[in-house]
């Protein structure tokens, strides 16, 4: 880890997450303790049902822990009200989803512009930032297209551009390559790696895709809701 | 502001679905304004015509006079006071004497009301100047409805019989010197208008009148003993009652129209909340609170009404302008249906009408959009992101 990475940006202490399952409870995460530093390119890896997405949702303040504490950027997300956690997501977090989750009625440009509209950025600043993001991802020629006219790889690039356009501190990516072929997956991962390197953005993946795992600098293996291994890859 | 911007973007992006809803809603808008405008126009025309032809600025009725009971006519007259005569000479009052009578057009017997009016009066639109003529017999003018029903035409002579103040029957011949068209059936059907002096002479009621029509001004008028003053609004009450009942009937029609349009919006919103769960989850992940998403969906629904105003204006304004200047002809007049209504109606589209209709529809649309949108606040965003139906 670099000095920069030593600054804890995400910290989980004794986190437990339970879901109701009929008359009983299903424990998805069991006593998770984890710290991620700024600028890390880490992944939660493990089979389906191991708790990867649940953990990602807790970090993204989309869900709350049943027990324990989740700190993101030094803030206890468990104690935040809806407005504060929305502000955290709006200002500091970027999300990339397996199924892209682009707004079907918006053009590529409008999809990428969306987070900046929520931040109430001025039109000129928005335009500059959107065009810059589209250029990073090599999709500026698709700016006026609607998602329905794009390939899966292009859609995921738009999703990455949307996540990155506001230059968030943390990007949470849930199975970002699951719907992509090998070539597109590598291209996307190279792009994200480059963004991590150049912008210092922390990336946290949830994946069981070997193609992604190869790119990770830190693999946090989850199994049955517990951290089974936490491995830092030396490059 | 962001919600408005995003809602507009979502609606425009949705394309045909939005425009279909907007067109249906705009049709409701235009229909409601059109129908209400027509009733308002009718109301205005009926009031103006009634004032010009019958009521003036109000009427002094002899205390026994009841227009709905012809048997009161015999006892409902009194001599004019010097003050009343003075006001008559100044053109501020027009005396009218009323009695029952019978005419025999073509050998048929027809009960009528005979009304005597000053031939020089200018206060009412009844063409009394046509009574100021020299003919053998009593000059009379009748309305076109009366002329049609009695098969009378200008120049016809017809025997008229009446009773004088002593109850004695007498008869003479009247000459139809004019037939007038009016939209006010209550001065036309079953009545003839003759010179006041003639009727006073015929009934032996020299210088007497049944009612006095006052001018249509705000100038103060004295009270006269033995006469009750009927305010203009009181005299126009019947018209307003008819129009109110028509308005109520029409309201049912446009309520149905509005409900149909609102149902379309409601359906669209229900479908949107159901179909756009992934989008809703994404909005939350991007940093919107559920409350903000509910607001966005509500604004989206309400904005249908705003777009409908714009679309409605595109075809509605030329239509309204054309109709308020050219009028709408229904091919029948008030005479045919017994109420004050012109053959050509000129709708009245007031700003108040337009603004109140817009306000009602925008509020109603926003409300029906809010009802399904509320469901969003109960959604789990982590499930919504995946598009799992909740």
PDB file of C-alpha atoms in Angstrom, chain B residues 62 102 165 199 214 219 343:
ATOM      1  CA  UNK B  62     -98.099  46.806  -8.988  1.00  0.00           C
ATOM      2  CA  UNK B 102    -108.518  36.719 -26.992  1.00  0.00           C
ATOM      3  CA  UNK B 165    -112.296  47.714 -15.976  1.00  0.00           C
ATOM      4  CA  UNK B 199    -105.035  49.860 -24.192  1.00  0.00           C
ATOM      5  CA  UNK B 214     -86.751  51.496 -15.213  1.00  0.00           C
ATOM      6  CA  UNK B 219     -79.027  56.160 -10.709  1.00  0.00           C
ATOM      7  CA  UNK B 343     -79.753  31.041 -32.791  1.00  0.00           C
TER       8      UNK B 343
END
